[in-house]
């Protein structure tokens, strides 16, 4: 693999290669170039996870003609697909080296044990939402209880923007979460629940369930479950599986336009 990457760089098939390099014992995202070809030998596959496609997006913004190679796990591939259909990157400018996390983590869409949340304490289990729950479990709460539990989680938010900043599909030049008409500037704690609902709505047709936001959240808010719910709605309404479809996303918030018709609602059987 290293030899291939070196050849691509030398021959100009790609201009840069995005991967990981160990620095002082930590695997960090790294941009390998033909000017420092020897560094490619230091490329590590490691369990490091980062939205390399987000870096690719920034590079392409600065230099539209750039050709980029990158390591890509399944979640990176899904995020790339989203960036292609949202016209943020061109397929022809990206060359991926596909890597598996490990076989057991590839059972299903994002069923990645690397994402195993940390242990949840008894208080959070009682009043909040256990990050280990399945979406079906969360949906089984009575509406009032579900609301109470989500509000408990949202109220912990310190508006650090970690979730947005790490997210591979949060690519907007002007983010609504910085828009004072929606989210008050200044106070550290965001208005609840508007901050989270704005972001959740924006993840419709974008979120690829990579879990990086939840990994990044210092307050342990079960963000994956929140966005899984949004994705479930998009799937049910539009038959659109985010990250695996080459179709235009059903909702385009940027242009306020609907590009797919919702599925017709089937009458209940026997009626
Ligand atoms: S999708 Fe929403 S939250 Fe993400 S960057 Fe765009 S405006 Fe901000
Ligand atoms: S799981 Fe979080 S970080 Fe990953 S795509 Fe969805 S919102 Fe973004
Ligand atoms: S990472 Fe967590 S605490 Fe920070 S803004 Fe996002 S939800 Fe709030």
PDB file of C-alpha atoms and ligand atoms in Angstrom:
ATOM      1  CA  UNK A   1       0.000   0.000   0.000  1.00  0.00           C
ATOM      2  CA  UNK A   2       2.776   2.440   0.931  1.00  0.00           C
ATOM      3  CA  UNK A   3       4.436   1.863  -2.438  1.00  0.00           C
ATOM      4  CA  UNK A   4       1.188   2.556  -4.265  1.00  0.00           C
ATOM      5  CA  UNK A   5       0.666   5.787  -2.383  1.00  0.00           C
ATOM      6  CA  UNK A   6       4.232   6.871  -3.113  1.00  0.00           C
ATOM      7  CA  UNK A   7       3.784   6.101  -6.812  1.00  0.00           C
ATOM      8  CA  UNK A   8       0.497   8.032  -6.986  1.00  0.00           C
ATOM      9  CA  UNK A   9       2.186  11.025  -5.403  1.00  0.00           C
ATOM     10  CA  UNK A  10       5.309  10.759  -7.582  1.00  0.00           C
ATOM     11  CA  UNK A  11       3.357  10.291 -10.802  1.00  0.00           C
ATOM     12  CA  UNK A  12       0.923  13.094  -9.962  1.00  0.00           C
ATOM     13  CA  UNK A  13      -2.150  10.827  -9.779  1.00  0.00           C
ATOM     14  CA  UNK A  14      -2.834  12.626  -6.519  1.00  0.00           C
ATOM     15  CA  UNK A  15      -1.416  15.818  -5.055  1.00  0.00           C
ATOM     16  CA  UNK A  16      -1.745  14.864  -1.387  1.00  0.00           C
ATOM     17  CA  UNK A  17      -2.632  11.797   0.625  1.00  0.00           C
ATOM     18  CA  UNK A  18      -4.634  12.089   3.850  1.00  0.00           C
ATOM     19  CA  UNK A  19      -3.976   9.482   6.506  1.00  0.00           C
ATOM     20  CA  UNK A  20      -2.517   9.206  10.001  1.00  0.00           C
ATOM     21  CA  UNK A  21       0.955   9.528  11.379  1.00  0.00           C
ATOM     22  CA  UNK A  22       2.044   8.796  14.910  1.00  0.00           C
ATOM     23  CA  UNK A  23       3.374  11.856  16.678  1.00  0.00           C
ATOM     24  CA  UNK A  24       4.650  11.434  20.223  1.00  0.00           C
ATOM     25  CA  UNK A  25       2.640   8.258  20.602  1.00  0.00           C
ATOM     26  CA  UNK A  26      -0.588   9.672  19.180  1.00  0.00           C
ATOM     27  CA  UNK A  27      -1.918   8.926  15.694  1.00  0.00           C
ATOM     28  CA  UNK A  28      -2.788  12.288  14.155  1.00  0.00           C
ATOM     29  CA  UNK A  29      -4.396  13.166  10.837  1.00  0.00           C
ATOM     30  CA  UNK A  30      -1.565  13.826   8.407  1.00  0.00           C
ATOM     31  CA  UNK A  31      -1.202  15.229   4.935  1.00  0.00           C
ATOM     32  CA  UNK A  32       1.431  13.278   2.981  1.00  0.00           C
ATOM     33  CA  UNK A  33       2.981  15.028  -0.015  1.00  0.00           C
ATOM     34  CA  UNK A  34       5.442  14.226  -2.796  1.00  0.00           C
ATOM     35  CA  UNK A  35       7.864  16.746  -1.312  1.00  0.00           C
ATOM     36  CA  UNK A  36       8.227  14.536   1.777  1.00  0.00           C
ATOM     37  CA  UNK A  37       7.723  11.143   0.235  1.00  0.00           C
ATOM     38  CA  UNK A  38       9.641   9.260   2.937  1.00  0.00           C
ATOM     39  CA  UNK A  39       6.973  10.167   5.448  1.00  0.00           C
ATOM     40  CA  UNK A  40       4.603   7.750   3.728  1.00  0.00           C
ATOM     41  CA  UNK A  41       6.502   4.937   5.474  1.00  0.00           C
ATOM     42  CA  UNK A  42       5.208   6.396   8.762  1.00  0.00           C
ATOM     43  CA  UNK A  43       1.576   6.092   7.697  1.00  0.00           C
ATOM     44  CA  UNK A  44      -0.364   4.214  10.376  1.00  0.00           C
ATOM     45  CA  UNK A  45      -3.691   2.463   9.915  1.00  0.00           C
ATOM     46  CA  UNK A  46      -4.265   2.469  13.695  1.00  0.00           C
ATOM     47  CA  UNK A  47      -7.635   2.802  15.348  1.00  0.00           C
ATOM     48  CA  UNK A  48      -7.540   6.567  14.863  1.00  0.00           C
ATOM     49  CA  UNK A  49     -10.770   8.032  13.536  1.00  0.00           C
ATOM     50  CA  UNK A  50     -11.119  11.475  12.134  1.00  0.00           C
ATOM     51  CA  UNK A  51     -13.167  13.095   9.431  1.00  0.00           C
ATOM     52  CA  UNK A  52     -10.407  13.103   6.818  1.00  0.00           C
ATOM     53  CA  UNK A  53     -13.053  13.985   4.243  1.00  0.00           C
ATOM     54  CA  UNK A  54     -13.612  17.234   6.100  1.00  0.00           C
ATOM     55  CA  UNK A  55      -9.945  18.089   5.581  1.00  0.00           C
ATOM     56  CA  UNK A  56     -10.317  17.056   1.931  1.00  0.00           C
ATOM     57  CA  UNK A  57     -13.267  19.408   1.641  1.00  0.00           C
ATOM     58  CA  UNK A  58     -11.262  22.312   3.061  1.00  0.00           C
ATOM     59  CA  UNK A  59      -8.350  21.570   0.722  1.00  0.00           C
ATOM     60  CA  UNK A  60     -10.672  21.446  -2.292  1.00  0.00           C
ATOM     61  CA  UNK A  61     -12.247  24.719  -1.246  1.00  0.00           C
ATOM     62  CA  UNK A  62      -8.856  26.398  -1.337  1.00  0.00           C
ATOM     63  CA  UNK A  63      -7.655  24.613  -4.446  1.00  0.00           C
ATOM     64  CA  UNK A  64     -10.570  23.337  -6.546  1.00  0.00           C
ATOM     65  CA  UNK A  65      -8.410  21.301  -8.946  1.00  0.00           C
ATOM     66  CA  UNK A  66      -6.571  19.358  -6.256  1.00  0.00           C
ATOM     67  CA  UNK A  67      -6.566  15.545  -6.401  1.00  0.00           C
ATOM     68  CA  UNK A  68      -6.687  13.901  -3.026  1.00  0.00           C
ATOM     69  CA  UNK A  69      -5.976  10.381  -1.852  1.00  0.00           C
ATOM     70  CA  UNK A  70      -7.223   9.276   1.540  1.00  0.00           C
ATOM     71  CA  UNK A  71      -7.679   6.327   3.839  1.00  0.00           C
ATOM     72  CA  UNK A  72     -11.355   5.534   4.052  1.00  0.00           C
ATOM     73  CA  UNK A  73     -13.259   3.363   6.448  1.00  0.00           C
ATOM     74  CA  UNK A  74     -16.897   2.618   5.810  1.00  0.00           C
ATOM     75  CA  UNK A  75     -17.999   5.785   7.646  1.00  0.00           C
ATOM     76  CA  UNK A  76     -15.541   7.912   5.666  1.00  0.00           C
ATOM     77  CA  UNK A  77     -16.963   6.457   2.454  1.00  0.00           C
ATOM     78  CA  UNK A  78     -20.508   7.288   3.465  1.00  0.00           C
ATOM     79  CA  UNK A  79     -19.511  10.825   4.372  1.00  0.00           C
ATOM     80  CA  UNK A  80     -17.731  11.185   1.021  1.00  0.00           C
ATOM     81  CA  UNK A  81     -20.909  10.078  -0.730  1.00  0.00           C
ATOM     82  CA  UNK A  82     -22.831  12.787   1.093  1.00  0.00           C
ATOM     83  CA  UNK A  83     -20.238  15.390   0.152  1.00  0.00           C
ATOM     84  CA  UNK A  84     -20.469  14.302  -3.503  1.00  0.00           C
ATOM     85  CA  UNK A  85     -24.242  14.559  -3.658  1.00  0.00           C
ATOM     86  CA  UNK A  86     -24.152  17.923  -1.905  1.00  0.00           C
ATOM     87  CA  UNK A  87     -21.618  19.106  -4.496  1.00  0.00           C
ATOM     88  CA  UNK A  88     -18.910  19.736  -1.941  1.00  0.00           C
ATOM     89  CA  UNK A  89     -16.380  17.371  -3.531  1.00  0.00           C
ATOM     90  CA  UNK A  90     -16.132  15.781  -6.953  1.00  0.00           C
ATOM     91  CA  UNK A  91     -15.888  12.022  -7.116  1.00  0.00           C
ATOM     92  CA  UNK A  92     -13.122  12.243  -9.701  1.00  0.00           C
ATOM     93  CA  UNK A  93     -10.882  14.236  -7.407  1.00  0.00           C
ATOM     94  CA  UNK A  94     -10.847  11.652  -4.615  1.00  0.00           C
ATOM     95  CA  UNK A  95      -8.979   8.356  -4.620  1.00  0.00           C
ATOM     96  CA  UNK A  96      -9.609   6.205  -1.562  1.00  0.00           C
ATOM     97  CA  UNK A  97      -7.612   3.416  -0.003  1.00  0.00           C
ATOM     98  CA  UNK A  98     -10.311   1.396   1.696  1.00  0.00           C
ATOM     99  CA  UNK A  99      -9.537   0.060   5.127  1.00  0.00           C
ATOM    100  CA  UNK A 100     -11.603  -1.956   7.557  1.00  0.00           C
ATOM    101  CA  UNK A 101     -11.811  -1.133  11.215  1.00  0.00           C
ATOM    102  CA  UNK A 102     -11.952  -4.857  11.889  1.00  0.00           C
ATOM    103  CA  UNK A 103     -14.349  -7.485  10.546  1.00  0.00           C
ATOM    104  CA  UNK A 104     -16.613  -7.508  13.604  1.00  0.00           C
ATOM    105  CA  UNK A 105     -17.156  -3.788  13.223  1.00  0.00           C
ATOM    106  CA  UNK A 106     -18.441  -4.098   9.713  1.00  0.00           C
ATOM    107  CA  UNK A 107     -21.513  -6.151  10.478  1.00  0.00           C
ATOM    108  CA  UNK A 108     -23.877  -3.403   9.569  1.00  0.00           C
ATOM    109  CA  UNK A 109     -24.052   0.255   8.774  1.00  0.00           C
ATOM    110  CA  UNK A 110     -21.895   1.928  11.439  1.00  0.00           C
ATOM    111  CA  UNK A 111     -22.137  -0.992  13.823  1.00  0.00           C
ATOM    112  CA  UNK A 112     -18.685  -0.119  14.981  1.00  0.00           C
ATOM    113  CA  UNK A 113     -17.509  -1.251  18.386  1.00  0.00           C
ATOM    114  CA  UNK A 114     -15.022   1.583  18.343  1.00  0.00           C
ATOM    115  CA  UNK A 115     -18.041   3.729  19.009  1.00  0.00           C
ATOM    116  CA  UNK A 116     -18.943   1.958  22.226  1.00  0.00           C
ATOM    117  CA  UNK A 117     -20.003   4.790  24.558  1.00  0.00           C
ATOM    118  CA  UNK A 118     -18.506   5.007  28.012  1.00  0.00           C
ATOM    119  CA  UNK A 119     -20.299   3.625  31.038  1.00  0.00           C
ATOM    120  CA  UNK A 120     -23.463   5.476  31.973  1.00  0.00           C
ATOM    121  CA  UNK A 121     -24.189   6.347  35.611  1.00  0.00           C
ATOM    122  CA  UNK A 122     -27.444   5.532  37.478  1.00  0.00           C
ATOM    123  CA  UNK A 123     -28.713   9.130  37.569  1.00  0.00           C
ATOM    124  CA  UNK A 124     -28.448   9.561  33.815  1.00  0.00           C
ATOM    125  CA  UNK A 125     -30.163   6.213  33.358  1.00  0.00           C
ATOM    126  CA  UNK A 126     -33.008   7.396  35.551  1.00  0.00           C
ATOM    127  CA  UNK A 127     -33.599  10.864  34.118  1.00  0.00           C
ATOM    128  CA  UNK A 128     -31.703  11.049  30.837  1.00  0.00           C
ATOM    129  CA  UNK A 129     -30.988   8.820  27.888  1.00  0.00           C
ATOM    130  CA  UNK A 130     -28.526   5.994  28.156  1.00  0.00           C
ATOM    131  CA  UNK A 131     -26.114   6.306  25.219  1.00  0.00           C
ATOM    132  CA  UNK A 132     -26.135   2.498  24.887  1.00  0.00           C
ATOM    133  CA  UNK A 133     -29.846   2.320  24.101  1.00  0.00           C
ATOM    134  CA  UNK A 134     -31.133   1.398  20.678  1.00  0.00           C
ATOM    135  CA  UNK A 135     -33.312   3.884  18.879  1.00  0.00           C
ATOM    136  CA  UNK A 136     -36.306   1.552  19.337  1.00  0.00           C
ATOM    137  CA  UNK A 137     -35.818   1.698  23.116  1.00  0.00           C
ATOM    138  CA  UNK A 138     -35.794   5.489  23.092  1.00  0.00           C
ATOM    139  CA  UNK A 139     -38.866   5.579  20.874  1.00  0.00           C
ATOM    140  CA  UNK A 140     -40.713   3.359  23.316  1.00  0.00           C
ATOM    141  CA  UNK A 141     -40.795   6.093  25.984  1.00  0.00           C
ATOM    142  CA  UNK A 142     -44.134   7.810  26.396  1.00  0.00           C
ATOM    143  CA  UNK A 143     -43.926  11.208  24.627  1.00  0.00           C
ATOM    144  CA  UNK A 144     -43.873  13.160  27.894  1.00  0.00           C
ATOM    145  CA  UNK A 145     -41.156  11.012  29.388  1.00  0.00           C
ATOM    146  CA  UNK A 146     -39.132  11.074  26.172  1.00  0.00           C
ATOM    147  CA  UNK A 147     -39.320  14.867  26.088  1.00  0.00           C
ATOM    148  CA  UNK A 148     -38.267  15.129  29.721  1.00  0.00           C
ATOM    149  CA  UNK A 149     -35.305  12.838  29.140  1.00  0.00           C
ATOM    150  CA  UNK A 150     -34.149  14.643  25.995  1.00  0.00           C
ATOM    151  CA  UNK A 151     -34.463  17.995  27.730  1.00  0.00           C
ATOM    152  CA  UNK A 152     -32.272  16.693  30.533  1.00  0.00           C
ATOM    153  CA  UNK A 153     -29.640  15.790  27.944  1.00  0.00           C
ATOM    154  CA  UNK A 154     -29.903  19.049  25.991  1.00  0.00           C
ATOM    155  CA  UNK A 155     -29.600  21.139  29.138  1.00  0.00           C
ATOM    156  CA  UNK A 156     -26.115  19.759  29.710  1.00  0.00           C
ATOM    157  CA  UNK A 157     -24.838  21.295  26.476  1.00  0.00           C
ATOM    158  CA  UNK A 158     -22.077  23.870  26.928  1.00  0.00           C
ATOM    159  CA  UNK A 159     -22.209  25.083  23.314  1.00  0.00           C
ATOM    160  CA  UNK A 160     -18.635  24.098  22.641  1.00  0.00           C
ATOM    161  CA  UNK A 161     -19.478  23.384  18.964  1.00  0.00           C
ATOM    162  CA  UNK A 162     -17.395  20.207  19.116  1.00  0.00           C
ATOM    163  CA  UNK A 163     -20.214  18.212  17.497  1.00  0.00           C
ATOM    164  CA  UNK A 164     -20.473  20.568  14.554  1.00  0.00           C
ATOM    165  CA  UNK A 165     -16.761  21.106  14.139  1.00  0.00           C
ATOM    166  CA  UNK A 166     -15.876  17.428  13.948  1.00  0.00           C
ATOM    167  CA  UNK A 167     -18.843  16.496  11.755  1.00  0.00           C
ATOM    168  CA  UNK A 168     -17.769  15.545   8.222  1.00  0.00           C
ATOM    169  CA  UNK A 169     -21.055  16.731   6.750  1.00  0.00           C
ATOM    170  CA  UNK A 170     -21.275  20.107   8.516  1.00  0.00           C
ATOM    171  CA  UNK A 171     -19.754  22.078   5.692  1.00  0.00           C
ATOM    172  CA  UNK A 172     -21.799  25.285   5.630  1.00  0.00           C
ATOM    173  CA  UNK A 173     -19.891  28.520   5.193  1.00  0.00           C
ATOM    174  CA  UNK A 174     -22.394  30.286   7.432  1.00  0.00           C
ATOM    175  CA  UNK A 175     -23.659  28.052  10.172  1.00  0.00           C
ATOM    176  CA  UNK A 176     -27.144  28.534  11.593  1.00  0.00           C
ATOM    177  CA  UNK A 177     -25.764  27.738  15.015  1.00  0.00           C
ATOM    178  CA  UNK A 178     -23.871  31.020  14.802  1.00  0.00           C
ATOM    179  CA  UNK A 179     -26.958  32.879  13.638  1.00  0.00           C
ATOM    180  CA  UNK A 180     -28.156  35.138  16.423  1.00  0.00           C
ATOM    181  CA  UNK A 181     -31.735  34.931  15.234  1.00  0.00           C
ATOM    182  CA  UNK A 182     -31.712  31.237  16.037  1.00  0.00           C
ATOM    183  CA  UNK A 183     -29.110  30.821  18.757  1.00  0.00           C
ATOM    184  CA  UNK A 184     -28.344  33.671  21.085  1.00  0.00           C
ATOM    185  CA  UNK A 185     -24.726  34.728  20.989  1.00  0.00           C
ATOM    186  CA  UNK A 186     -22.828  35.209  24.183  1.00  0.00           C
ATOM    187  CA  UNK A 187     -24.323  33.111  26.930  1.00  0.00           C
ATOM    188  CA  UNK A 188     -22.392  29.921  27.263  1.00  0.00           C
ATOM    189  CA  UNK A 189     -25.411  27.684  27.652  1.00  0.00           C
ATOM    190  CA  UNK A 190     -27.476  27.551  24.451  1.00  0.00           C
ATOM    191  CA  UNK A 191     -31.214  27.957  24.442  1.00  0.00           C
ATOM    192  CA  UNK A 192     -32.802  24.570  24.906  1.00  0.00           C
ATOM    193  CA  UNK A 193     -33.850  22.810  22.775  1.00  0.00           C
ATOM    194  CA  UNK A 194     -33.452  25.102  19.740  1.00  0.00           C
ATOM    195  CA  UNK A 195     -29.694  24.576  19.348  1.00  0.00           C
ATOM    196  CA  UNK A 196     -30.096  20.816  19.128  1.00  0.00           C
ATOM    197  CA  UNK A 197     -33.230  20.866  17.058  1.00  0.00           C
ATOM    198  CA  UNK A 198     -31.674  23.171  14.466  1.00  0.00           C
ATOM    199  CA  UNK A 199     -28.731  20.858  14.099  1.00  0.00           C
ATOM    200  CA  UNK A 200     -30.917  17.757  14.101  1.00  0.00           C
ATOM    201  CA  UNK A 201     -33.063  19.122  11.280  1.00  0.00           C
ATOM    202  CA  UNK A 202     -29.928  19.929   9.299  1.00  0.00           C
ATOM    203  CA  UNK A 203     -28.724  16.365   9.653  1.00  0.00           C
ATOM    204  CA  UNK A 204     -31.716  15.071   7.700  1.00  0.00           C
ATOM    205  CA  UNK A 205     -30.231  13.504   4.579  1.00  0.00           C
ATOM    206  CA  UNK A 206     -26.701  14.264   5.744  1.00  0.00           C
ATOM    207  CA  UNK A 207     -25.845  12.339   8.912  1.00  0.00           C
ATOM    208  CA  UNK A 208     -23.922   9.142   8.154  1.00  0.00           C
ATOM    209  CA  UNK A 209     -23.953   7.846  11.730  1.00  0.00           C
ATOM    210  CA  UNK A 210     -20.196   7.980  12.102  1.00  0.00           C
ATOM    211  CA  UNK A 211     -20.557   8.875  15.779  1.00  0.00           C
ATOM    212  CA  UNK A 212     -17.739  11.405  15.785  1.00  0.00           C
ATOM    213  CA  UNK A 213     -20.025  14.086  17.269  1.00  0.00           C
ATOM    214  CA  UNK A 214     -20.902  11.917  20.221  1.00  0.00           C
ATOM    215  CA  UNK A 215     -17.245  10.967  20.681  1.00  0.00           C
ATOM    216  CA  UNK A 216     -16.393  14.657  20.717  1.00  0.00           C
ATOM    217  CA  UNK A 217     -19.199  15.771  23.035  1.00  0.00           C
ATOM    218  CA  UNK A 218     -17.750  16.528  26.466  1.00  0.00           C
ATOM    219  CA  UNK A 219     -21.216  16.301  28.016  1.00  0.00           C
ATOM    220  CA  UNK A 220     -21.967  12.793  26.829  1.00  0.00           C
ATOM    221  CA  UNK A 221     -25.169  13.790  25.056  1.00  0.00           C
ATOM    222  CA  UNK A 222     -26.495  10.827  23.012  1.00  0.00           C
ATOM    223  CA  UNK A 223     -26.204  12.664  19.710  1.00  0.00           C
ATOM    224  CA  UNK A 224     -26.059   9.532  17.590  1.00  0.00           C
ATOM    225  CA  UNK A 225     -29.482   8.485  18.808  1.00  0.00           C
ATOM    226  CA  UNK A 226     -30.859  11.928  18.051  1.00  0.00           C
ATOM    227  CA  UNK A 227     -29.570  11.911  14.485  1.00  0.00           C
ATOM    228  CA  UNK A 228     -30.475   8.255  13.996  1.00  0.00           C
ATOM    229  CA  UNK A 229     -34.040   9.317  14.687  1.00  0.00           C
ATOM    230  CA  UNK A 230     -33.810  12.004  12.003  1.00  0.00           C
ATOM    231  CA  UNK A 231     -32.295   9.553   9.540  1.00  0.00           C
ATOM    232  CA  UNK A 232     -35.047   7.051  10.299  1.00  0.00           C
ATOM    233  CA  UNK A 233     -37.650   9.671   9.417  1.00  0.00           C
ATOM    234  CA  UNK A 234     -35.864  10.447   6.137  1.00  0.00           C
ATOM    235  CA  UNK A 235     -35.653   6.738   5.336  1.00  0.00           C
ATOM    236  CA  UNK A 236     -39.314   6.121   6.109  1.00  0.00           C
ATOM    237  CA  UNK A 237     -40.596   9.182   4.298  1.00  0.00           C
ATOM    238  CA  UNK A 238     -38.320   9.262   1.262  1.00  0.00           C
ATOM    239  CA  UNK A 239     -36.800   5.796   1.124  1.00  0.00           C
ATOM    240  CA  UNK A 240     -33.451   7.559   1.216  1.00  0.00           C
ATOM    241  CA  UNK A 241     -30.509   5.959   3.003  1.00  0.00           C
ATOM    242  CA  UNK A 242     -28.039   8.712   3.678  1.00  0.00           C
ATOM    243  CA  UNK A 243     -24.468   8.019   2.672  1.00  0.00           C
ATOM    244  CA  UNK A 244     -25.212   5.089   0.415  1.00  0.00           C
ATOM    245  CA  UNK A 245     -27.291   6.806  -2.229  1.00  0.00           C
ATOM    246  CA  UNK A 246     -25.934   8.635  -5.240  1.00  0.00           C
ATOM    247  CA  UNK A 247     -29.304  10.415  -5.550  1.00  0.00           C
ATOM    248  CA  UNK A 248     -29.785  14.001  -4.601  1.00  0.00           C
ATOM    249  CA  UNK A 249     -30.728  14.292  -0.925  1.00  0.00           C
ATOM    250  CA  UNK A 250     -34.473  14.639  -0.358  1.00  0.00           C
ATOM    251  CA  UNK A 251     -34.154  17.876   1.587  1.00  0.00           C
ATOM    252  CA  UNK A 252     -31.865  20.655   0.621  1.00  0.00           C
ATOM    253  CA  UNK A 253     -31.827  23.164   3.434  1.00  0.00           C
ATOM    254  CA  UNK A 254     -29.334  25.317   1.601  1.00  0.00           C
ATOM    255  CA  UNK A 255     -31.742  25.869  -1.251  1.00  0.00           C
ATOM    256  CA  UNK A 256     -35.003  25.229   0.559  1.00  0.00           C
ATOM    257  CA  UNK A 257     -35.981  22.793  -2.121  1.00  0.00           C
ATOM    258  CA  UNK A 258     -37.337  19.312  -2.081  1.00  0.00           C
ATOM    259  CA  UNK A 259     -35.739  17.121  -4.716  1.00  0.00           C
ATOM    260  CA  UNK A 260     -37.537  13.850  -4.041  1.00  0.00           C
ATOM    261  CA  UNK A 261     -41.219  13.301  -3.533  1.00  0.00           C
ATOM    262  CA  UNK A 262     -42.198  11.628  -0.267  1.00  0.00           C
ATOM    263  CA  UNK A 263     -43.366   8.058  -0.659  1.00  0.00           C
ATOM    264  CA  UNK A 264     -47.157   7.795  -0.966  1.00  0.00           C
ATOM    265  CA  UNK A 265     -48.699   6.746   2.328  1.00  0.00           C
ATOM    266  CA  UNK A 266     -50.165   3.264   2.015  1.00  0.00           C
ATOM    267  CA  UNK A 267     -53.658   2.775   3.413  1.00  0.00           C
ATOM    268  CA  UNK A 268     -53.708   0.433   6.397  1.00  0.00           C
ATOM    269  CA  UNK A 269     -54.593  -3.127   5.384  1.00  0.00           C
ATOM    270  CA  UNK A 270     -58.224  -4.098   5.646  1.00  0.00           C
ATOM    271  CA  UNK A 271     -59.513  -0.543   5.164  1.00  0.00           C
TER     272      UNK A 271
HETATM  273  S1  LIG B   1     -25.512  21.664   8.683  1.00  0.00           S
HETATM  274 FE1  LIG B   1     -26.381  23.106  10.168  1.00  0.00          FE
HETATM  275  S2  LIG B   1     -25.138  22.788  11.999  1.00  0.00           S
HETATM  276 FE2  LIG B   1     -23.982  21.915  10.301  1.00  0.00          FE
HETATM  277  S3  LIG B   1     -22.628  23.545   9.563  1.00  0.00           S
HETATM  278 FE3  LIG B   1     -24.511  23.638   8.351  1.00  0.00          FE
HETATM  279  S4  LIG B   1     -25.804  25.115   9.412  1.00  0.00           S
HETATM  280 FE4  LIG B   1     -24.200  24.490  10.857  1.00  0.00          FE
HETATM  281  S1  LIG B   2     -22.890  10.982  13.492  1.00  0.00           S
HETATM  282 FE1  LIG B   2     -22.503  13.092  14.129  1.00  0.00          FE
HETATM  283  S2  LIG B   2     -20.496  13.604  13.260  1.00  0.00           S
HETATM  284 FE2  LIG B   2     -21.220  11.791  12.187  1.00  0.00          FE
HETATM  285  S3  LIG B   2     -22.275  12.565  10.372  1.00  0.00           S
HETATM  286 FE3  LIG B   2     -23.837  12.317  11.960  1.00  0.00          FE
HETATM  287  S4  LIG B   2     -23.965  14.302  12.937  1.00  0.00           S
HETATM  288 FE4  LIG B   2     -22.043  14.291  11.784  1.00  0.00          FE
HETATM  289  S1  LIG B   3     -20.352  18.752  21.495  1.00  0.00           S
HETATM  290 FE1  LIG B   3     -21.927  18.410  23.075  1.00  0.00          FE
HETATM  291  S2  LIG B   3     -21.651  20.078  24.536  1.00  0.00           S
HETATM  292 FE2  LIG B   3     -20.561  20.676  22.661  1.00  0.00          FE
HETATM  293  S3  LIG B   3     -22.077  21.868  21.478  1.00  0.00           S
HETATM  294 FE3  LIG B   3     -22.234  19.772  20.774  1.00  0.00          FE
HETATM  295  S4  LIG B   3     -23.860  18.860  22.042  1.00  0.00           S
HETATM  296 FE4  LIG B   3     -23.199  20.748  23.065  1.00  0.00          FE
END
